């Protein structure tokens, strides 16, 4: 049981790292970003590719993979997302979904469809409450918590963070102070995409790298964002960890139900709080 | 009274529409340097629309907006800001999750002004704000919010401030606080203020425009405003 909870927390940590970008782009730009799953996928593929060049140096390869997503996210924000401000939500879904379709086909074209497995980058175990847990999984959980704390500080302490918080509440009022809100929202989009790529990088050694890995995770990410409350960054964190644990425990009894139960919880939340999607 | 001859802002034959619904028709107004001009009119007359067009939130369909002699029709909100135009929204829109100080800090950042200078400006018009500087802006009363917004608009040395209904929904005593601050600004900076409280208008205005259904209907000079009933008769 303890093992299931800890494994669940790993999934929850990855879910948080991935979903937080969805929550941020929705909260700031009111855009439902289907391209997000592709950032997760491309992060994992870049990692796999760079690992070959660096002789399996995970830290260096992971960092490079994540950094390479910065220019990609910049281009997507500048030429696709920025044109979607204020237009109907449906257009944003179609446009960002198109990015995913193009991206996934590119991945298949470059790397093929055969899943790639990566080895555990640390390969050591740690004894926690009498069970052996891979140290790498602990690293993931710690990373997720560090990102949660870091983002909290960023939004509370930094000027860019404060401007974004202000923009979330009233973007017109931010522009009225001579600030280009789009620029700050673009930073947030890039940050969210980078975190999605990091999610892909961190999860790659646990599952396998394949072209559709992002799509599956994206759906879970959306569910977590809805359960945590749209645009509620703390809510996303706690929902992600809770759903991770729920998945871990459910998976112990019946594997196929692990994902389904998250969507069931989301459905219940939507019935109880329908304003979540209407708002 | 200061003599205002040179127009800082001159709006000429302005038409503004939301989609196909035209709401401003052939508006012409001017504001001199250091002049305090009020705009009065019923709900839906188009006062906010006019202020938002001058400050770059809306683009005119026709006509021109000249500021310091330069046509600013096509400027973005940020560009209008850089030119020295400030717009204080109706409904006291502070950033409620941020502290009072952070509300000011963002404005100082936008204006590339030192926070300490910005705070000094703020305290000059509203010294008591020192006591609330670290509370979240949502905890302020309506009058406090309004003074924060007016003070914030002074950051970065603007030359024209547009204020949309500063006393709306405030108690009589608080209206006097706002009145005093506006009186302090009188003559130091150009102001165009939308205001429904005619006593405030008549005591402060250098000039008044009345608006009805998207058109300017009358203009009153300071002398004509000594008797409030004349203005009342036009509304
Ligand atoms: N975003 C909008 N889209 C369409 N029509 C609008 C919009 N905003 C305002 N209007 C319409 O334009 C007209 C003028 O509105 P405006 O807000 O400028 O009036 P106002 O004089 O400021 O009124 P109030 O005293 O209520 O603030 C009204 O008929 C209003 O319904
Ligand atoms: Mg109005």
XYZ file of C-alpha atoms and ligand atoms in Angstrom:
546
model
C 0.000 0.000 0.000
C 2.758 2.456 0.926
C 4.415 1.591 -2.313
C 1.212 2.353 -4.238
C 0.871 5.687 -2.516
C 4.478 6.643 -3.240
C 4.202 5.497 -6.844
C 0.949 7.432 -7.066
C 2.688 10.519 -5.735
C 5.230 10.182 -8.542
C 2.456 10.201 -11.116
C 0.820 13.036 -9.218
C 4.052 15.026 -9.297
C 4.374 14.577 -13.058
C 0.704 15.408 -13.471
C 1.239 18.627 -11.549
C 4.309 19.633 -13.530
C 2.437 18.981 -16.756
C -0.969 20.336 -15.807
C 0.230 23.573 -14.261
C 0.966 24.971 -17.735
C -2.596 24.188 -18.839
C -3.901 25.934 -15.770
C -1.660 28.948 -16.387
C -2.564 29.372 -20.054
C -6.216 28.979 -19.293
C -6.061 31.336 -16.350
C -4.143 34.050 -18.162
C -5.218 33.781 -21.780
C -8.483 31.826 -21.524
C -7.041 29.418 -24.039
C -7.539 25.668 -23.824
C -4.181 24.582 -25.104
C -4.143 21.206 -26.838
C -0.573 21.801 -28.002
C 0.515 21.259 -24.421
C 0.561 17.467 -24.754
C 2.921 17.762 -27.678
C 5.391 19.754 -25.554
C 5.384 16.816 -23.153
C 6.014 14.349 -25.981
C 8.724 16.395 -27.657
C 10.480 16.873 -24.313
C 10.725 13.100 -23.922
C 11.910 12.543 -27.511
C 14.518 15.271 -27.287
C 15.744 13.650 -24.094
C 16.014 10.240 -25.787
C 17.885 11.777 -28.724
C 20.307 13.812 -26.633
C 21.017 10.905 -24.279
C 22.644 9.186 -27.271
C 24.885 12.207 -27.822
C 25.885 12.727 -24.210
C 26.608 9.110 -23.375
C 23.564 8.737 -21.141
C 24.143 11.866 -19.074
C 20.567 12.298 -17.879
C 20.916 15.645 -16.145
C 22.614 17.318 -19.104
C 20.294 15.703 -21.658
C 17.140 16.506 -19.702
C 18.193 20.103 -19.225
C 19.022 20.500 -22.922
C 15.716 18.930 -23.955
C 13.787 21.313 -21.738
C 15.732 24.350 -22.958
C 15.196 23.394 -26.603
C 11.460 23.707 -26.022
C 11.868 27.426 -25.228
C 12.292 28.567 -28.857
C 9.589 26.147 -29.976
C 7.138 27.532 -27.417
C 8.149 31.063 -28.361
C 7.290 30.440 -32.007
C 3.973 28.763 -31.180
C 3.004 31.612 -28.861
C 4.022 34.325 -31.292
C 2.420 32.909 -34.442
C -0.512 30.845 -33.199
C -1.543 31.580 -29.622
C -1.249 35.358 -29.896
C -3.724 35.369 -32.766
C -6.240 33.544 -30.641
C -6.674 36.128 -27.891
C -10.284 37.032 -27.493
C -11.543 34.790 -30.297
C -13.894 31.936 -29.499
C -12.545 29.084 -27.374
C -13.324 26.625 -30.186
C -10.835 28.254 -32.561
C -8.143 27.986 -29.933
C -8.894 24.296 -29.475
C -8.783 23.638 -33.211
C -5.595 25.619 -33.761
C -3.695 24.114 -30.837
C -4.965 20.632 -31.684
C -3.588 21.151 -35.184
C -0.172 21.863 -33.672
C -0.336 18.549 -31.831
C -1.340 16.649 -34.978
C 1.472 18.199 -36.997
C 3.929 17.680 -34.160
C 3.034 14.053 -33.567
C 3.369 13.314 -37.296
C 6.758 14.977 -37.317
C 7.816 12.842 -34.372
C 6.657 9.698 -36.163
C 8.497 10.784 -39.289
C 11.759 11.460 -37.445
C 11.761 8.731 -34.802
C 9.201 6.195 -36.028
C 6.411 4.718 -33.930
C 8.349 2.068 -32.001
C 8.362 2.947 -28.303
C 11.775 3.772 -26.884
C 12.604 2.624 -23.348
C 15.060 4.492 -21.215
C 16.820 3.172 -18.166
C 16.320 4.525 -14.681
C 18.792 7.420 -14.528
C 19.744 6.765 -10.911
C 19.189 3.041 -10.546
C 19.311 3.046 -6.738
C 16.626 2.224 -4.199
C 15.743 3.788 -0.924
C 14.028 2.089 1.968
C 10.994 4.063 3.103
C 8.564 2.594 5.658
C 9.917 -0.876 4.956
C 9.435 -0.718 1.187
C 12.104 -0.194 -1.454
C 11.374 2.809 -3.638
C 13.555 3.901 -6.581
C 15.430 7.069 -5.610
C 14.471 8.478 -9.007
C 10.810 8.474 -7.997
C 11.645 10.402 -4.864
C 13.531 12.902 -7.012
C 10.379 13.421 -9.088
C 8.228 14.044 -6.034
C 10.767 16.482 -4.607
C 11.031 18.272 -7.971
C 7.249 18.695 -8.143
C 7.164 20.164 -4.645
C 10.095 22.454 -5.463
C 8.274 23.717 -8.576
C 5.132 24.312 -6.549
C 7.059 26.346 -3.984
C 9.078 28.103 -6.701
C 5.993 29.136 -8.658
C 4.370 30.346 -5.461
C 7.382 32.560 -4.778
C 7.513 33.697 -8.399
C 3.916 34.910 -8.345
C 4.236 36.479 -4.911
C 7.653 38.079 -5.097
C 8.694 38.833 -8.664
C 7.407 41.824 -10.613
C 6.551 39.674 -13.637
C 4.638 37.337 -11.338
C 2.695 40.198 -9.790
C 1.869 41.621 -13.198
C 0.553 38.239 -14.267
C -1.559 37.950 -11.105
C -2.910 41.430 -11.809
C -3.527 40.488 -15.443
C -5.429 37.379 -14.395
C -7.845 39.600 -12.547
C -8.085 42.513 -14.973
C -6.004 42.624 -18.126
C -7.454 45.929 -19.294
C -6.375 47.557 -16.048
C -2.836 46.242 -16.510
C -2.677 47.728 -20.021
C -3.971 50.992 -18.646
C -0.710 51.182 -16.662
C 1.331 51.139 -19.857
C 2.252 47.456 -19.619
C 2.026 45.112 -22.572
C 0.034 42.267 -21.056
C 0.597 39.993 -24.054
C 4.319 40.021 -23.411
C 3.867 38.814 -19.847
C 1.330 36.204 -20.848
C 3.803 34.983 -23.476
C 6.385 34.401 -20.738
C 3.808 32.378 -18.885
C 2.991 30.325 -21.962
C 6.673 29.554 -22.467
C 7.070 28.692 -18.789
C 4.090 26.338 -18.962
C 5.436 24.652 -22.106
C 8.853 24.206 -20.560
C 7.266 22.561 -17.542
C 5.284 20.238 -19.820
C 8.533 19.236 -21.505
C 10.066 18.688 -18.071
C 7.117 16.446 -17.215
C 7.827 14.399 -20.347
C 11.530 14.242 -19.560
C 10.960 13.110 -15.985
C 8.364 10.499 -16.854
C 10.184 9.065 -19.867
C 12.393 6.654 -17.872
C 9.356 5.343 -15.996
C 7.114 4.610 -18.971
C 8.361 4.547 -22.514
C 8.735 7.238 -25.114
C 6.135 7.011 -27.879
C 4.364 9.494 -30.172
C 1.047 9.446 -28.313
C 2.378 9.669 -24.770
C 1.431 13.362 -24.582
C -2.150 12.927 -25.742
C -2.947 10.441 -23.003
C -1.294 12.564 -20.361
C -2.951 15.727 -21.626
C -6.391 14.320 -20.916
C -5.395 13.505 -17.360
C -3.889 16.985 -17.119
C -7.183 18.592 -18.128
C -9.028 16.478 -15.590
C -6.633 17.582 -12.848
C -6.992 21.250 -13.808
C -10.787 20.976 -13.662
C -10.733 19.106 -10.358
C -8.339 21.681 -8.873
C -10.460 24.561 -10.162
C -9.733 26.290 -13.483
C -6.954 28.829 -13.082
C -6.436 27.890 -9.423
C -2.730 27.144 -9.192
C -2.703 25.758 -5.657
C -5.767 23.690 -6.486
C -3.947 22.141 -9.429
C -1.103 21.024 -7.150
C -3.283 19.340 -4.568
C -5.601 17.842 -7.186
C -2.617 16.401 -9.067
C -1.143 14.741 -5.979
C -4.537 13.483 -4.844
C -5.325 12.055 -8.280
C -1.884 10.477 -8.425
C -2.534 8.672 -5.144
C -6.029 7.662 -6.272
C -4.534 6.276 -9.485
C -1.792 4.479 -7.578
C -4.243 2.783 -5.240
C -6.819 1.995 -7.917
C -4.088 0.582 -10.142
C -3.148 -1.871 -7.405
C -6.563 -3.490 -7.589
C -7.432 -3.057 -11.233
C -4.940 -1.401 -13.602
C -7.322 -0.330 -16.378
C -9.486 1.607 -13.895
C -6.662 3.914 -12.786
C -7.212 6.565 -15.477
C -10.967 6.064 -15.615
C -11.423 6.904 -11.966
C -9.820 10.336 -12.487
C -12.312 11.126 -15.235
C -15.125 9.899 -13.028
C -14.050 12.277 -10.276
C -13.860 15.063 -12.846
C -17.383 14.241 -14.024
C -18.668 14.385 -10.454
C -16.926 17.732 -9.923
C -18.537 19.078 -13.088
C -21.950 17.975 -11.900
C -21.442 19.567 -8.485
C -19.696 22.692 -9.779
C -20.918 23.194 -13.369
C -19.680 26.803 -13.287
C -16.197 25.308 -13.781
C -16.712 25.059 -17.518
C -19.361 27.684 -17.981
C -17.216 30.415 -16.427
C -8.729 81.185 -13.023
C -5.833 80.226 -15.244
C -6.225 81.137 -18.866
C -6.164 78.108 -21.113
C -5.603 78.974 -24.683
C -3.623 76.098 -26.125
C -5.644 72.881 -26.409
C -3.791 69.850 -25.073
C -6.460 67.481 -26.313
C -8.759 68.175 -29.154
C -11.303 65.642 -30.300
C -12.808 66.419 -33.665
C -15.975 64.961 -35.176
C -15.425 61.605 -33.519
C -17.570 58.574 -34.388
C -17.191 55.367 -32.394
C -19.053 52.072 -32.769
C -19.198 48.661 -31.118
C -19.466 46.397 -34.139
C -22.327 47.788 -36.155
C -23.812 49.756 -33.245
C -22.613 53.324 -33.507
C -22.618 54.920 -30.045
C -20.694 58.184 -30.464
C -21.774 60.625 -33.122
C -19.716 63.566 -34.314
C -18.163 64.346 -30.923
C -15.985 67.440 -30.683
C -14.425 68.520 -27.397
C -11.208 70.138 -26.299
C -9.200 70.351 -23.095
C -6.596 72.973 -22.392
C -3.382 72.534 -20.461
C -4.195 72.532 -16.761
C -7.900 72.615 -17.440
C -10.407 70.571 -15.438
C -13.308 69.579 -17.667
C -16.308 67.498 -16.635
C -18.515 65.309 -18.753
C -22.039 64.691 -17.530
C -24.874 62.688 -18.984
C -27.294 59.871 -18.268
C -26.468 56.193 -18.123
C -25.614 54.879 -21.552
C -24.923 58.329 -23.001
C -21.486 57.185 -24.163
C -19.224 58.867 -21.586
C -17.134 55.792 -20.871
C -16.897 55.058 -24.574
C -15.454 58.509 -25.183
C -12.861 58.171 -22.414
C -11.874 54.709 -23.583
C -11.436 55.935 -27.135
C -9.174 58.789 -26.073
C -7.058 56.375 -24.024
C -6.653 53.817 -26.816
C -9.002 51.046 -25.672
C -11.334 51.665 -28.597
C -10.560 52.866 -32.101
C -12.586 55.644 -33.682
C -14.658 54.924 -36.765
C -14.235 58.465 -38.008
C -12.913 61.834 -36.892
C -9.663 62.565 -35.106
C -8.094 62.806 -31.683
C -5.268 65.308 -31.470
C -3.017 65.271 -28.441
C -0.295 67.908 -28.245
C -1.139 68.563 -31.888
C -0.426 64.968 -32.890
C -3.052 62.564 -34.230
C -3.327 59.668 -31.781
C -6.282 57.817 -33.364
C -4.308 54.657 -34.030
C -2.259 54.452 -30.840
C -2.428 51.352 -28.682
C -3.274 51.631 -25.005
C 0.399 51.451 -24.054
C 1.343 54.070 -26.630
C -1.352 56.433 -25.384
C 0.050 55.821 -21.907
C 3.547 56.763 -23.076
C 2.162 59.959 -24.544
C 1.054 60.894 -21.029
C -2.609 59.886 -21.019
C -4.043 57.997 -18.034
C -7.454 56.428 -17.744
C -9.011 55.634 -14.370
C -11.761 53.068 -14.896
C -15.291 53.278 -13.647
C -16.080 50.766 -10.828
C -12.825 51.148 -8.833
C -10.876 48.388 -10.491
C -7.932 47.784 -8.165
C -5.955 44.536 -8.273
C -7.731 43.033 -5.320
C -5.393 40.106 -4.609
C -2.329 42.345 -4.502
C -1.425 44.626 -1.640
C -1.835 48.380 -1.902
C 1.924 48.706 -2.215
C 2.034 46.113 -5.004
C -0.756 47.958 -6.809
C 1.450 51.023 -6.754
C 4.611 49.057 -7.571
C 3.101 47.728 -10.797
C 2.205 51.240 -11.887
C 5.698 52.468 -11.004
C 7.187 49.593 -12.999
C 4.992 50.445 -16.002
C 6.059 54.084 -15.779
C 9.740 53.181 -15.142
C 9.573 55.310 -12.043
C 11.209 54.533 -8.703
C 8.792 52.954 -6.239
C 9.771 55.454 -3.550
C 8.922 58.364 -5.881
C 5.621 56.743 -6.780
C 4.780 56.238 -3.116
C 5.644 59.867 -2.365
C 3.201 61.029 -5.035
C 0.591 58.759 -3.604
C 1.066 59.997 -0.031
C 1.022 63.599 -1.177
C -2.601 63.323 -2.218
C -3.583 60.683 0.328
C -1.290 60.513 3.388
C -3.525 58.076 5.291
C -2.826 55.370 2.728
C 0.441 54.730 4.639
C -1.637 52.877 7.222
C -3.021 50.457 4.626
C 0.042 50.004 2.475
C 0.502 46.304 3.202
C -3.085 45.109 3.140
C -4.677 43.502 0.122
C -6.485 46.041 -2.012
C -9.726 44.101 -1.718
C -9.809 45.138 1.946
C -10.027 48.841 1.105
C -13.266 50.789 1.253
C -14.711 52.240 -1.952
C -13.292 55.680 -1.256
C -9.857 54.298 -0.422
C -9.819 52.291 -3.631
C -10.753 55.350 -5.642
C -8.001 57.447 -4.087
C -5.504 54.660 -4.714
C -6.532 54.629 -8.372
C -6.344 58.389 -8.762
C -2.957 58.453 -7.047
C -1.743 55.593 -9.191
C -2.702 57.536 -12.310
C -0.327 60.332 -11.273
C 2.688 58.051 -11.503
C 4.987 58.679 -14.455
C 4.173 62.357 -14.956
C 1.070 62.241 -17.132
C -0.314 65.356 -18.748
C -3.945 64.249 -19.088
C -5.948 62.102 -16.698
C -9.366 60.769 -17.605
C -11.389 59.722 -14.569
C -14.608 57.778 -14.958
C -17.200 58.442 -12.226
C -14.880 58.820 -9.218
C -17.655 59.400 -6.655
C -20.116 56.793 -7.910
C -21.589 54.762 -5.075
C -19.709 56.607 -2.309
C -21.106 58.106 0.889
C -21.369 61.882 1.196
C -18.364 62.208 3.511
C -16.187 60.119 1.204
C -17.279 62.175 -1.792
C -15.820 65.189 0.005
C -12.483 63.349 0.372
C -12.404 62.698 -3.350
C -13.464 66.290 -3.952
C -10.516 67.585 -1.937
C -8.061 65.485 -3.887
C -9.500 66.622 -7.203
C -9.302 70.213 -5.955
C -5.615 69.635 -5.176
C -4.997 68.534 -8.743
C -6.870 71.454 -10.223
C -4.683 73.543 -12.507
C -1.654 71.246 -12.084
C -2.676 68.758 -14.723
C -5.376 68.424 -17.379
C -8.362 66.388 -16.316
C -11.463 65.094 -18.047
C -13.812 63.684 -15.444
C -17.112 61.906 -15.885
C -19.228 62.816 -12.879
C -22.898 62.587 -11.932
C -22.661 64.569 -8.697
C -23.478 68.070 -9.945
C -22.404 69.800 -6.749
C -18.907 68.392 -7.197
C -19.008 69.343 -10.871
C -20.086 72.940 -10.301
C -17.578 73.559 -7.535
C -14.592 72.268 -9.521
C -15.198 72.559 -13.233
C -13.483 74.971 -15.529
C -15.858 73.734 -18.162
C -18.584 71.125 -18.553
C -19.866 69.173 -21.526
C -23.204 67.448 -21.376
C -23.781 64.315 -23.373
C -26.913 62.569 -24.520
C -27.299 59.523 -26.745
C -23.770 59.691 -28.028
C -23.773 63.393 -28.808
C -22.432 66.480 -27.056
C -25.508 68.573 -26.304
C -24.221 71.595 -24.340
C -21.075 73.271 -23.138
C -20.903 75.353 -19.953
C -18.151 77.758 -19.004
C -17.109 78.346 -15.405
C -19.224 81.519 -15.155
C -22.354 79.708 -16.272
C -21.792 77.054 -13.611
C -22.209 79.386 -10.637
C -25.855 78.548 -10.784
C -26.208 74.765 -10.690
C -29.808 74.892 -11.868
C -28.772 75.824 -15.402
C -26.801 72.621 -15.681
C -29.578 70.609 -14.032
C -32.046 71.902 -16.595
C -30.017 70.373 -19.377
C -30.016 66.821 -18.035
N -18.756 46.555 -25.173
C -19.894 47.067 -25.670
N -20.480 46.486 -26.731
C -21.616 46.993 -27.256
N -22.237 48.086 -26.795
C -21.697 48.710 -25.749
C -20.493 48.237 -25.130
N -20.184 49.061 -24.100
C -21.149 49.999 -24.089
N -22.058 49.807 -25.073
C -23.217 50.638 -25.370
O -22.745 51.916 -25.742
C -23.557 52.921 -25.169
C -22.708 53.856 -24.357
O -22.151 53.147 -23.262
P -21.157 53.810 -22.236
O -20.699 52.767 -21.309
O -20.137 54.574 -22.980
O -22.132 54.812 -21.481
P -21.897 55.673 -20.171
O -22.343 57.048 -20.510
O -20.519 55.506 -19.673
O -22.931 55.029 -19.164
P -22.842 54.802 -17.572
O -23.267 56.075 -16.938
O -23.818 53.708 -17.334
O -21.455 54.417 -17.237
C -24.630 52.217 -24.348
O -25.800 52.153 -25.122
C -24.072 50.848 -24.136
O -25.097 49.911 -24.058
Mg -19.702 54.777 -17.971
